[in-house]
């Protein structure tokens, strides 16, 4: 079979798994515990995978600070994302997070001291309008929904910065090793605050968090990296930008979460503009959520 078709299947499966990650925010567990567990289980799975593949996991100290910084950004992205899910719901959290290509384009323009292109400006205007529409009429009727939406945007900013930093490291560090280090940093940074984080996981919560770390993080990343070897990064990123669509559908099917018309309109604008930004971006290695 043509490797490109296999890669297309792999990136579609990865996109579906991406969409499922927001559902773990439905656990009655503090986001700090969810993220620390995710990082720890993912790091362990990647360690075993790296040893099995003979990957050189012990590298030089050069770039160690940058790896730690990207790990800290990943931690902030995950914590704010799951907080947003718990406060504003799956739809609002995933749609506000899906604005990350706009922030990535802004960081890229600032880094290279250039003006945004007309496509970036137009896509950015569409995303800003969609977020305002979502915030004005699409938030659930809960006390902290507005705060959850704002934190969702913060999650997008953190992920954009994480993506840019990871892209620059990917050329010098093996993908498995880089993901291992970043996930380990996530777990280590949160370890001191876990005794104060409530509610803590109990019983089957641990199984769910383990699945999030091993399947939805470590193994899913390998599917995505396989797809990147055979498909353009923008194409892979376009599929992953569909994460909110899968997440909202899963939440509707599994938890009977309603989909308001304004949410559908906002989602169409955000996802469409984000895919356009990804397709017009430079062909660089893509970081993954």
PDB file of N, CA, C and O in Angstrom, residues 79-149:
ATOM      1  N   UNK A  79      -2.612  22.602  31.658  1.00  0.00           N
ATOM      2  CA  UNK A  79      -3.356  22.984  32.867  1.00  0.00           C
ATOM      3  C   UNK A  79      -4.470  23.967  32.519  1.00  0.00           C
ATOM      4  O   UNK A  79      -5.629  23.805  32.944  1.00  0.00           O
ATOM      5  N   UNK A  80      -4.151  24.993  31.742  1.00  0.00           N
ATOM      6  CA  UNK A  80      -5.165  25.982  31.376  1.00  0.00           C
ATOM      7  C   UNK A  80      -6.237  25.364  30.481  1.00  0.00           C
ATOM      8  O   UNK A  80      -7.420  25.721  30.586  1.00  0.00           O
ATOM      9  N   UNK A  81      -5.851  24.428  29.629  1.00  0.00           N
ATOM     10  CA  UNK A  81      -6.831  23.790  28.740  1.00  0.00           C
ATOM     11  C   UNK A  81      -7.854  22.988  29.541  1.00  0.00           C
ATOM     12  O   UNK A  81      -9.072  23.130  29.343  1.00  0.00           O
ATOM     13  N   UNK A  82      -7.382  22.149  30.467  1.00  0.00           N
ATOM     14  CA  UNK A  82      -8.319  21.331  31.238  1.00  0.00           C
ATOM     15  C   UNK A  82      -9.124  22.190  32.221  1.00  0.00           C
ATOM     16  O   UNK A  82     -10.280  21.880  32.508  1.00  0.00           O
ATOM     17  N   UNK A  83      -8.520  23.265  32.715  1.00  0.00           N
ATOM     18  CA  UNK A  83      -9.288  24.199  33.548  1.00  0.00           C
ATOM     19  C   UNK A  83     -10.418  24.806  32.718  1.00  0.00           C
ATOM     20  O   UNK A  83     -11.554  24.943  33.196  1.00  0.00           O
ATOM     21  N   UNK A  84     -10.115  25.173  31.470  1.00  0.00           N
ATOM     22  CA  UNK A  84     -11.124  25.750  30.595  1.00  0.00           C
ATOM     23  C   UNK A  84     -12.245  24.753  30.318  1.00  0.00           C
ATOM     24  O   UNK A  84     -13.425  25.122  30.305  1.00  0.00           O
ATOM     25  N   UNK A  85     -11.893  23.475  30.108  1.00  0.00           N
ATOM     26  CA  UNK A  85     -12.914  22.439  29.888  1.00  0.00           C
ATOM     27  C   UNK A  85     -13.851  22.355  31.089  1.00  0.00           C
ATOM     28  O   UNK A  85     -15.083  22.299  30.942  1.00  0.00           O
ATOM     29  N   UNK A  86     -13.277  22.360  32.287  1.00  0.00           N
ATOM     30  CA  UNK A  86     -14.082  22.199  33.487  1.00  0.00           C
ATOM     31  C   UNK A  86     -14.941  23.423  33.788  1.00  0.00           C
ATOM     32  O   UNK A  86     -16.021  23.299  34.376  1.00  0.00           O
ATOM     33  N   UNK A  87     -14.499  24.610  33.374  1.00  0.00           N
ATOM     34  CA  UNK A  87     -15.244  25.827  33.690  1.00  0.00           C
ATOM     35  C   UNK A  87     -16.197  26.253  32.584  1.00  0.00           C
ATOM     36  O   UNK A  87     -17.254  26.826  32.867  1.00  0.00           O
ATOM     37  N   UNK A  88     -15.828  26.007  31.324  1.00  0.00           N
ATOM     38  CA  UNK A  88     -16.628  26.517  30.206  1.00  0.00           C
ATOM     39  C   UNK A  88     -17.169  25.426  29.290  1.00  0.00           C
ATOM     40  O   UNK A  88     -17.940  25.734  28.376  1.00  0.00           O
ATOM     41  N   UNK A  89     -16.750  24.180  29.493  1.00  0.00           N
ATOM     42  CA  UNK A  89     -17.240  23.101  28.650  1.00  0.00           C
ATOM     43  C   UNK A  89     -16.294  22.762  27.513  1.00  0.00           C
ATOM     44  O   UNK A  89     -15.388  23.534  27.173  1.00  0.00           O
ATOM     45  N   UNK A  90     -16.527  21.595  26.904  1.00  0.00           N
ATOM     46  CA  UNK A  90     -15.648  21.091  25.839  1.00  0.00           C
ATOM     47  C   UNK A  90     -15.657  22.007  24.629  1.00  0.00           C
ATOM     48  O   UNK A  90     -14.600  22.323  24.057  1.00  0.00           O
ATOM     49  N   UNK A  91     -16.838  22.460  24.197  1.00  0.00           N
ATOM     50  CA  UNK A  91     -16.933  23.266  22.980  1.00  0.00           C
ATOM     51  C   UNK A  91     -16.146  24.561  23.094  1.00  0.00           C
ATOM     52  O   UNK A  91     -15.318  24.884  22.229  1.00  0.00           O
ATOM     53  N   UNK A  92     -16.371  25.310  24.168  1.00  0.00           N
ATOM     54  CA  UNK A  92     -15.693  26.600  24.344  1.00  0.00           C
ATOM     55  C   UNK A  92     -14.187  26.396  24.512  1.00  0.00           C
ATOM     56  O   UNK A  92     -13.378  27.124  23.918  1.00  0.00           O
ATOM     57  N   UNK A  93     -13.787  25.403  25.296  1.00  0.00           N
ATOM     58  CA  UNK A  93     -12.358  25.163  25.545  1.00  0.00           C
ATOM     59  C   UNK A  93     -11.622  24.808  24.264  1.00  0.00           C
ATOM     60  O   UNK A  93     -10.546  25.339  23.981  1.00  0.00           O
ATOM     61  N   UNK A  94     -12.194  23.901  23.474  1.00  0.00           N
ATOM     62  CA  UNK A  94     -11.501  23.468  22.257  1.00  0.00           C
ATOM     63  C   UNK A  94     -11.511  24.545  21.181  1.00  0.00           C
ATOM     64  O   UNK A  94     -10.542  24.693  20.433  1.00  0.00           O
ATOM     65  N   UNK A  95     -12.585  25.322  21.102  1.00  0.00           N
ATOM     66  CA  UNK A  95     -12.641  26.364  20.083  1.00  0.00           C
ATOM     67  C   UNK A  95     -11.715  27.527  20.422  1.00  0.00           C
ATOM     68  O   UNK A  95     -11.066  28.093  19.524  1.00  0.00           O
ATOM     69  N   UNK A  96     -11.638  27.905  21.692  1.00  0.00           N
ATOM     70  CA  UNK A  96     -10.689  28.968  22.051  1.00  0.00           C
ATOM     71  C   UNK A  96      -9.254  28.481  21.869  1.00  0.00           C
ATOM     72  O   UNK A  96      -8.392  29.239  21.411  1.00  0.00           O
ATOM     73  N   UNK A  97      -8.991  27.212  22.208  1.00  0.00           N
ATOM     74  CA  UNK A  97      -7.651  26.668  21.967  1.00  0.00           C
ATOM     75  C   UNK A  97      -7.317  26.644  20.482  1.00  0.00           C
ATOM     76  O   UNK A  97      -6.168  26.864  20.081  1.00  0.00           O
ATOM     77  N   UNK A  98      -8.327  26.388  19.635  1.00  0.00           N
ATOM     78  CA  UNK A  98      -8.090  26.268  18.195  1.00  0.00           C
ATOM     79  C   UNK A  98      -7.637  27.574  17.558  1.00  0.00           C
ATOM     80  O   UNK A  98      -7.270  27.591  16.372  1.00  0.00           O
ATOM     81  N   UNK A  99      -7.601  28.662  18.318  1.00  0.00           N
ATOM     82  CA  UNK A  99      -7.094  29.931  17.789  1.00  0.00           C
ATOM     83  C   UNK A  99      -5.568  29.977  17.775  1.00  0.00           C
ATOM     84  O   UNK A  99      -4.996  30.978  17.332  1.00  0.00           O
ATOM     85  N   UNK A 100      -4.906  28.900  18.216  1.00  0.00           N
ATOM     86  CA  UNK A 100      -3.447  28.959  18.358  1.00  0.00           C
ATOM     87  C   UNK A 100      -2.707  29.301  17.064  1.00  0.00           C
ATOM     88  O   UNK A 100      -1.648  29.948  17.115  1.00  0.00           O
ATOM     89  N   UNK A 101      -3.195  28.900  15.855  1.00  0.00           N
ATOM     90  CA  UNK A 101      -2.448  29.297  14.657  1.00  0.00           C
ATOM     91  C   UNK A 101      -2.332  30.813  14.498  1.00  0.00           C
ATOM     92  O   UNK A 101      -1.348  31.309  13.947  1.00  0.00           O
ATOM     93  N   UNK A 102      -3.330  31.566  14.974  1.00  0.00           N
ATOM     94  CA  UNK A 102      -3.243  33.023  14.916  1.00  0.00           C
ATOM     95  C   UNK A 102      -2.089  33.519  15.778  1.00  0.00           C
ATOM     96  O   UNK A 102      -1.285  34.360  15.330  1.00  0.00           O
ATOM     97  N   UNK A 103      -1.983  33.011  16.995  1.00  0.00           N
ATOM     98  CA  UNK A 103      -0.895  33.434  17.878  1.00  0.00           C
ATOM     99  C   UNK A 103       0.465  32.949  17.358  1.00  0.00           C
ATOM    100  O   UNK A 103       1.473  33.653  17.504  1.00  0.00           O
ATOM    101  N   UNK A 104       0.476  31.770  16.730  1.00  0.00           N
ATOM    102  CA  UNK A 104       1.720  31.280  16.125  1.00  0.00           C
ATOM    103  C   UNK A 104       2.179  32.217  15.018  1.00  0.00           C
ATOM    104  O   UNK A 104       3.369  32.551  14.910  1.00  0.00           O
ATOM    105  N   UNK A 105       1.224  32.651  14.182  1.00  0.00           N
ATOM    106  CA  UNK A 105       1.558  33.571  13.093  1.00  0.00           C
ATOM    107  C   UNK A 105       2.065  34.902  13.646  1.00  0.00           C
ATOM    108  O   UNK A 105       3.003  35.505  13.099  1.00  0.00           O
ATOM    109  N   UNK A 106       1.474  35.361  14.750  1.00  0.00           N
ATOM    110  CA  UNK A 106       1.918  36.623  15.359  1.00  0.00           C
ATOM    111  C   UNK A 106       3.334  36.493  15.916  1.00  0.00           C
ATOM    112  O   UNK A 106       4.166  37.394  15.748  1.00  0.00           O
ATOM    113  N   UNK A 107       3.612  35.363  16.580  1.00  0.00           N
ATOM    114  CA  UNK A 107       4.958  35.140  17.117  1.00  0.00           C
ATOM    115  C   UNK A 107       5.966  35.055  15.986  1.00  0.00           C
ATOM    116  O   UNK A 107       7.074  35.612  16.058  1.00  0.00           O
ATOM    117  N   UNK A 108       5.580  34.357  14.900  1.00  0.00           N
ATOM    118  CA  UNK A 108       6.470  34.214  13.745  1.00  0.00           C
ATOM    119  C   UNK A 108       6.768  35.582  13.130  1.00  0.00           C
ATOM    120  O   UNK A 108       7.921  35.896  12.807  1.00  0.00           O
ATOM    121  N   UNK A 109       5.735  36.405  12.967  1.00  0.00           N
ATOM    122  CA  UNK A 109       5.938  37.730  12.377  1.00  0.00           C
ATOM    123  C   UNK A 109       6.847  38.590  13.258  1.00  0.00           C
ATOM    124  O   UNK A 109       7.728  39.297  12.756  1.00  0.00           O
ATOM    125  N   UNK A 110       6.645  38.517  14.580  1.00  0.00           N
ATOM    126  CA  UNK A 110       7.483  39.297  15.490  1.00  0.00           C
ATOM    127  C   UNK A 110       8.923  38.792  15.490  1.00  0.00           C
ATOM    128  O   UNK A 110       9.871  39.592  15.548  1.00  0.00           O
ATOM    129  N   UNK A 111       9.103  37.457  15.405  1.00  0.00           N
ATOM    130  CA  UNK A 111      10.451  36.888  15.432  1.00  0.00           C
ATOM    131  C   UNK A 111      11.274  37.319  14.226  1.00  0.00           C
ATOM    132  O   UNK A 111      12.480  37.574  14.339  1.00  0.00           O
ATOM    133  N   UNK A 112      10.622  37.402  13.067  1.00  0.00           N
ATOM    134  CA  UNK A 112      11.337  37.748  11.834  1.00  0.00           C
ATOM    135  C   UNK A 112      11.161  39.221  11.467  1.00  0.00           C
ATOM    136  O   UNK A 112      11.543  39.642  10.372  1.00  0.00           O
ATOM    137  N   UNK A 113      10.572  39.990  12.397  1.00  0.00           N
ATOM    138  CA  UNK A 113      10.405  41.426  12.222  1.00  0.00           C
ATOM    139  C   UNK A 113       9.778  41.768  10.873  1.00  0.00           C
ATOM    140  O   UNK A 113      10.303  42.566  10.089  1.00  0.00           O
ATOM    141  N   UNK A 114       8.643  41.143  10.602  1.00  0.00           N
ATOM    142  CA  UNK A 114       7.919  41.397   9.364  1.00  0.00           C
ATOM    143  C   UNK A 114       6.466  41.733   9.689  1.00  0.00           C
ATOM    144  O   UNK A 114       5.967  41.432  10.755  1.00  0.00           O
ATOM    145  N   UNK A 115       5.800  42.365   8.724  1.00  0.00           N
ATOM    146  CA  UNK A 115       4.383  42.655   8.885  1.00  0.00           C
ATOM    147  C   UNK A 115       3.570  41.406   8.558  1.00  0.00           C
ATOM    148  O   UNK A 115       3.956  40.627   7.689  1.00  0.00           O
ATOM    149  N   UNK A 116       2.462  41.205   9.218  1.00  0.00           N
ATOM    150  CA  UNK A 116       1.601  40.059   8.865  1.00  0.00           C
ATOM    151  C   UNK A 116       1.126  40.168   7.417  1.00  0.00           C
ATOM    152  O   UNK A 116       0.917  41.273   6.897  1.00  0.00           O
ATOM    153  N   UNK A 117       0.944  39.033   6.763  1.00  0.00           N
ATOM    154  CA  UNK A 117       0.465  39.011   5.384  1.00  0.00           C
ATOM    155  C   UNK A 117      -1.039  39.289   5.356  1.00  0.00           C
ATOM    156  O   UNK A 117      -1.725  39.168   6.387  1.00  0.00           O
ATOM    157  N   UNK A 118      -1.601  39.631   4.182  1.00  0.00           N
ATOM    158  CA  UNK A 118      -3.053  39.831   4.079  1.00  0.00           C
ATOM    159  C   UNK A 118      -3.856  38.609   4.521  1.00  0.00           C
ATOM    160  O   UNK A 118      -4.918  38.753   5.138  1.00  0.00           O
ATOM    161  N   UNK A 119      -3.348  37.406   4.206  1.00  0.00           N
ATOM    162  CA  UNK A 119      -4.045  36.184   4.621  1.00  0.00           C
ATOM    163  C   UNK A 119      -4.053  36.075   6.144  1.00  0.00           C
ATOM    164  O   UNK A 119      -5.070  35.730   6.760  1.00  0.00           O
ATOM    165  N   UNK A 120      -2.919  36.376   6.775  1.00  0.00           N
ATOM    166  CA  UNK A 120      -2.842  36.326   8.234  1.00  0.00           C
ATOM    167  C   UNK A 120      -3.769  37.356   8.875  1.00  0.00           C
ATOM    168  O   UNK A 120      -4.453  37.075   9.865  1.00  0.00           O
ATOM    169  N   UNK A 121      -3.807  38.554   8.293  1.00  0.00           N
ATOM    170  CA  UNK A 121      -4.669  39.591   8.839  1.00  0.00           C
ATOM    171  C   UNK A 121      -6.142  39.223   8.683  1.00  0.00           C
ATOM    172  O   UNK A 121      -6.945  39.378   9.614  1.00  0.00           O
ATOM    173  N   UNK A 122      -6.517  38.727   7.489  1.00  0.00           N
ATOM    174  CA  UNK A 122      -7.902  38.338   7.259  1.00  0.00           C
ATOM    175  C   UNK A 122      -8.327  37.168   8.129  1.00  0.00           C
ATOM    176  O   UNK A 122      -9.423  37.182   8.719  1.00  0.00           O
ATOM    177  N   UNK A 123      -7.470  36.155   8.237  1.00  0.00           N
ATOM    178  CA  UNK A 123      -7.774  35.008   9.085  1.00  0.00           C
ATOM    179  C   UNK A 123      -7.850  35.428  10.547  1.00  0.00           C
ATOM    180  O   UNK A 123      -8.720  34.968  11.296  1.00  0.00           O
ATOM    181  N   UNK A 124      -6.941  36.315  10.938  1.00  0.00           N
ATOM    182  CA  UNK A 124      -6.953  36.799  12.315  1.00  0.00           C
ATOM    183  C   UNK A 124      -8.228  37.564  12.641  1.00  0.00           C
ATOM    184  O   UNK A 124      -8.811  37.385  13.716  1.00  0.00           O
ATOM    185  N   UNK A 125      -8.687  38.387  11.701  1.00  0.00           N
ATOM    186  CA  UNK A 125      -9.927  39.139  11.918  1.00  0.00           C
ATOM    187  C   UNK A 125     -11.118  38.190  12.058  1.00  0.00           C
ATOM    188  O   UNK A 125     -11.993  38.395  12.914  1.00  0.00           O
ATOM    189  N   UNK A 126     -11.140  37.130  11.234  1.00  0.00           N
ATOM    190  CA  UNK A 126     -12.228  36.146  11.313  1.00  0.00           C
ATOM    191  C   UNK A 126     -12.207  35.425  12.659  1.00  0.00           C
ATOM    192  O   UNK A 126     -13.261  35.190  13.268  1.00  0.00           O
ATOM    193  N   UNK A 127     -11.012  35.080  13.137  1.00  0.00           N
ATOM    194  CA  UNK A 127     -10.894  34.379  14.422  1.00  0.00           C
ATOM    195  C   UNK A 127     -11.316  35.285  15.576  1.00  0.00           C
ATOM    196  O   UNK A 127     -12.040  34.862  16.481  1.00  0.00           O
ATOM    197  N   UNK A 128     -10.864  36.552  15.543  1.00  0.00           N
ATOM    198  CA  UNK A 128     -11.240  37.484  16.604  1.00  0.00           C
ATOM    199  C   UNK A 128     -12.758  37.673  16.637  1.00  0.00           C
ATOM    200  O   UNK A 128     -13.384  37.651  17.709  1.00  0.00           O
ATOM    201  N   UNK A 129     -13.372  37.834  15.459  1.00  0.00           N
ATOM    202  CA  UNK A 129     -14.830  37.992  15.403  1.00  0.00           C
ATOM    203  C   UNK A 129     -15.527  36.745  15.949  1.00  0.00           C
ATOM    204  O   UNK A 129     -16.503  36.853  16.709  1.00  0.00           O
ATOM    205  N   UNK A 130     -15.023  35.567  15.576  1.00  0.00           N
ATOM    206  CA  UNK A 130     -15.639  34.320  16.035  1.00  0.00           C
ATOM    207  C   UNK A 130     -15.536  34.173  17.547  1.00  0.00           C
ATOM    208  O   UNK A 130     -16.487  33.731  18.204  1.00  0.00           O
ATOM    209  N   UNK A 131     -14.388  34.553  18.114  1.00  0.00           N
ATOM    210  CA  UNK A 131     -14.223  34.464  19.572  1.00  0.00           C
ATOM    211  C   UNK A 131     -15.154  35.442  20.275  1.00  0.00           C
ATOM    212  O   UNK A 131     -15.774  35.114  21.298  1.00  0.00           O
ATOM    213  N   UNK A 132     -15.280  36.670  19.731  1.00  0.00           N
ATOM    214  CA  UNK A 132     -16.203  37.641  20.321  1.00  0.00           C
ATOM    215  C   UNK A 132     -17.650  37.149  20.245  1.00  0.00           C
ATOM    216  O   UNK A 132     -18.432  37.318  21.184  1.00  0.00           O
ATOM    217  N   UNK A 133     -17.988  36.516  19.122  1.00  0.00           N
ATOM    218  CA  UNK A 133     -19.330  35.957  18.961  1.00  0.00           C
ATOM    219  C   UNK A 133     -19.559  34.844  19.969  1.00  0.00           C
ATOM    220  O   UNK A 133     -20.619  34.756  20.602  1.00  0.00           O
ATOM    221  N   UNK A 134     -18.553  34.002  20.126  1.00  0.00           N
ATOM    222  CA  UNK A 134     -18.660  32.894  21.074  1.00  0.00           C
ATOM    223  C   UNK A 134     -18.781  33.414  22.502  1.00  0.00           C
ATOM    224  O   UNK A 134     -19.604  32.933  23.289  1.00  0.00           O
ATOM    225  N   UNK A 135     -17.974  34.413  22.839  1.00  0.00           N
ATOM    226  CA  UNK A 135     -18.003  34.962  24.196  1.00  0.00           C
ATOM    227  C   UNK A 135     -19.294  35.715  24.476  1.00  0.00           C
ATOM    228  O   UNK A 135     -19.802  35.729  25.601  1.00  0.00           O
ATOM    229  N   UNK A 136     -19.840  36.351  23.435  1.00  0.00           N
ATOM    230  CA  UNK A 136     -21.035  37.152  23.633  1.00  0.00           C
ATOM    231  C   UNK A 136     -22.319  36.349  23.730  1.00  0.00           C
ATOM    232  O   UNK A 136     -23.217  36.677  24.515  1.00  0.00           O
ATOM    233  N   UNK A 137     -22.412  35.267  22.939  1.00  0.00           N
ATOM    234  CA  UNK A 137     -23.688  34.553  22.876  1.00  0.00           C
ATOM    235  C   UNK A 137     -23.554  33.039  22.967  1.00  0.00           C
ATOM    236  O   UNK A 137     -24.567  32.340  23.006  1.00  0.00           O
ATOM    237  N   UNK A 138     -22.327  32.527  22.990  1.00  0.00           N
ATOM    238  CA  UNK A 138     -22.170  31.076  22.934  1.00  0.00           C
ATOM    239  C   UNK A 138     -21.667  30.424  24.205  1.00  0.00           C
ATOM    240  O   UNK A 138     -21.413  29.221  24.226  1.00  0.00           O
ATOM    241  N   UNK A 139     -21.505  31.214  25.280  1.00  0.00           N
ATOM    242  CA  UNK A 139     -21.007  30.640  26.528  1.00  0.00           C
ATOM    243  C   UNK A 139     -22.127  29.940  27.285  1.00  0.00           C
ATOM    244  O   UNK A 139     -23.276  30.392  27.261  1.00  0.00           O
ATOM    245  N   UNK A 140     -21.800  28.834  27.956  1.00  0.00           N
ATOM    246  CA  UNK A 140     -22.821  28.176  28.774  1.00  0.00           C
ATOM    247  C   UNK A 140     -23.206  29.053  29.958  1.00  0.00           C
ATOM    248  O   UNK A 140     -22.457  29.935  30.375  1.00  0.00           O
ATOM    249  N   UNK A 141     -24.390  28.790  30.491  1.00  0.00           N
ATOM    250  CA  UNK A 141     -24.908  29.619  31.597  1.00  0.00           C
ATOM    251  C   UNK A 141     -24.344  29.167  32.929  1.00  0.00           C
ATOM    252  O   UNK A 141     -25.057  28.685  33.806  1.00  0.00           O
ATOM    253  N   UNK A 142     -23.036  29.333  33.104  1.00  0.00           N
ATOM    254  CA  UNK A 142     -22.383  28.998  34.362  1.00  0.00           C
ATOM    255  C   UNK A 142     -21.598  30.215  34.844  1.00  0.00           C
ATOM    256  O   UNK A 142     -21.202  31.076  34.042  1.00  0.00           O
ATOM    257  N   UNK A 143     -21.359  30.267  36.137  1.00  0.00           N
ATOM    258  CA  UNK A 143     -20.732  31.444  36.735  1.00  0.00           C
ATOM    259  C   UNK A 143     -19.321  31.698  36.214  1.00  0.00           C
ATOM    260  O   UNK A 143     -18.899  32.844  36.085  1.00  0.00           O
ATOM    261  N   UNK A 144     -18.576  30.633  35.915  1.00  0.00           N
ATOM    262  CA  UNK A 144     -17.172  30.774  35.532  1.00  0.00           C
ATOM    263  C   UNK A 144     -16.930  30.534  34.044  1.00  0.00           C
ATOM    264  O   UNK A 144     -15.795  30.311  33.625  1.00  0.00           O
ATOM    265  N   UNK A 145     -17.983  30.568  33.218  1.00  0.00           N
ATOM    266  CA  UNK A 145     -17.824  30.291  31.788  1.00  0.00           C
ATOM    267  C   UNK A 145     -16.929  31.324  31.110  1.00  0.00           C
ATOM    268  O   UNK A 145     -16.072  30.989  30.289  1.00  0.00           O
ATOM    269  N   UNK A 146     -17.124  32.618  31.465  1.00  0.00           N
ATOM    270  CA  UNK A 146     -16.285  33.662  30.872  1.00  0.00           C
ATOM    271  C   UNK A 146     -14.829  33.495  31.249  1.00  0.00           C
ATOM    272  O   UNK A 146     -13.934  33.645  30.414  1.00  0.00           O
ATOM    273  N   UNK A 147     -14.584  33.170  32.507  1.00  0.00           N
ATOM    274  CA  UNK A 147     -13.211  32.921  32.956  1.00  0.00           C
ATOM    275  C   UNK A 147     -12.627  31.713  32.231  1.00  0.00           C
ATOM    276  O   UNK A 147     -11.460  31.726  31.831  1.00  0.00           O
ATOM    277  N   UNK A 148     -13.439  30.682  32.027  1.00  0.00           N
ATOM    278  CA  UNK A 148     -12.978  29.490  31.311  1.00  0.00           C
ATOM    279  C   UNK A 148     -12.603  29.796  29.880  1.00  0.00           C
ATOM    280  O   UNK A 148     -11.610  29.271  29.360  1.00  0.00           O
ATOM    281  N   UNK A 149     -13.387  30.663  29.218  1.00  0.00           N
ATOM    282  CA  UNK A 149     -13.071  31.045  27.843  1.00  0.00           C
ATOM    283  C   UNK A 149     -11.766  31.834  27.776  1.00  0.00           C
ATOM    284  O   UNK A 149     -10.936  31.628  26.882  1.00  0.00           O
TER     285      UNK A 149
END
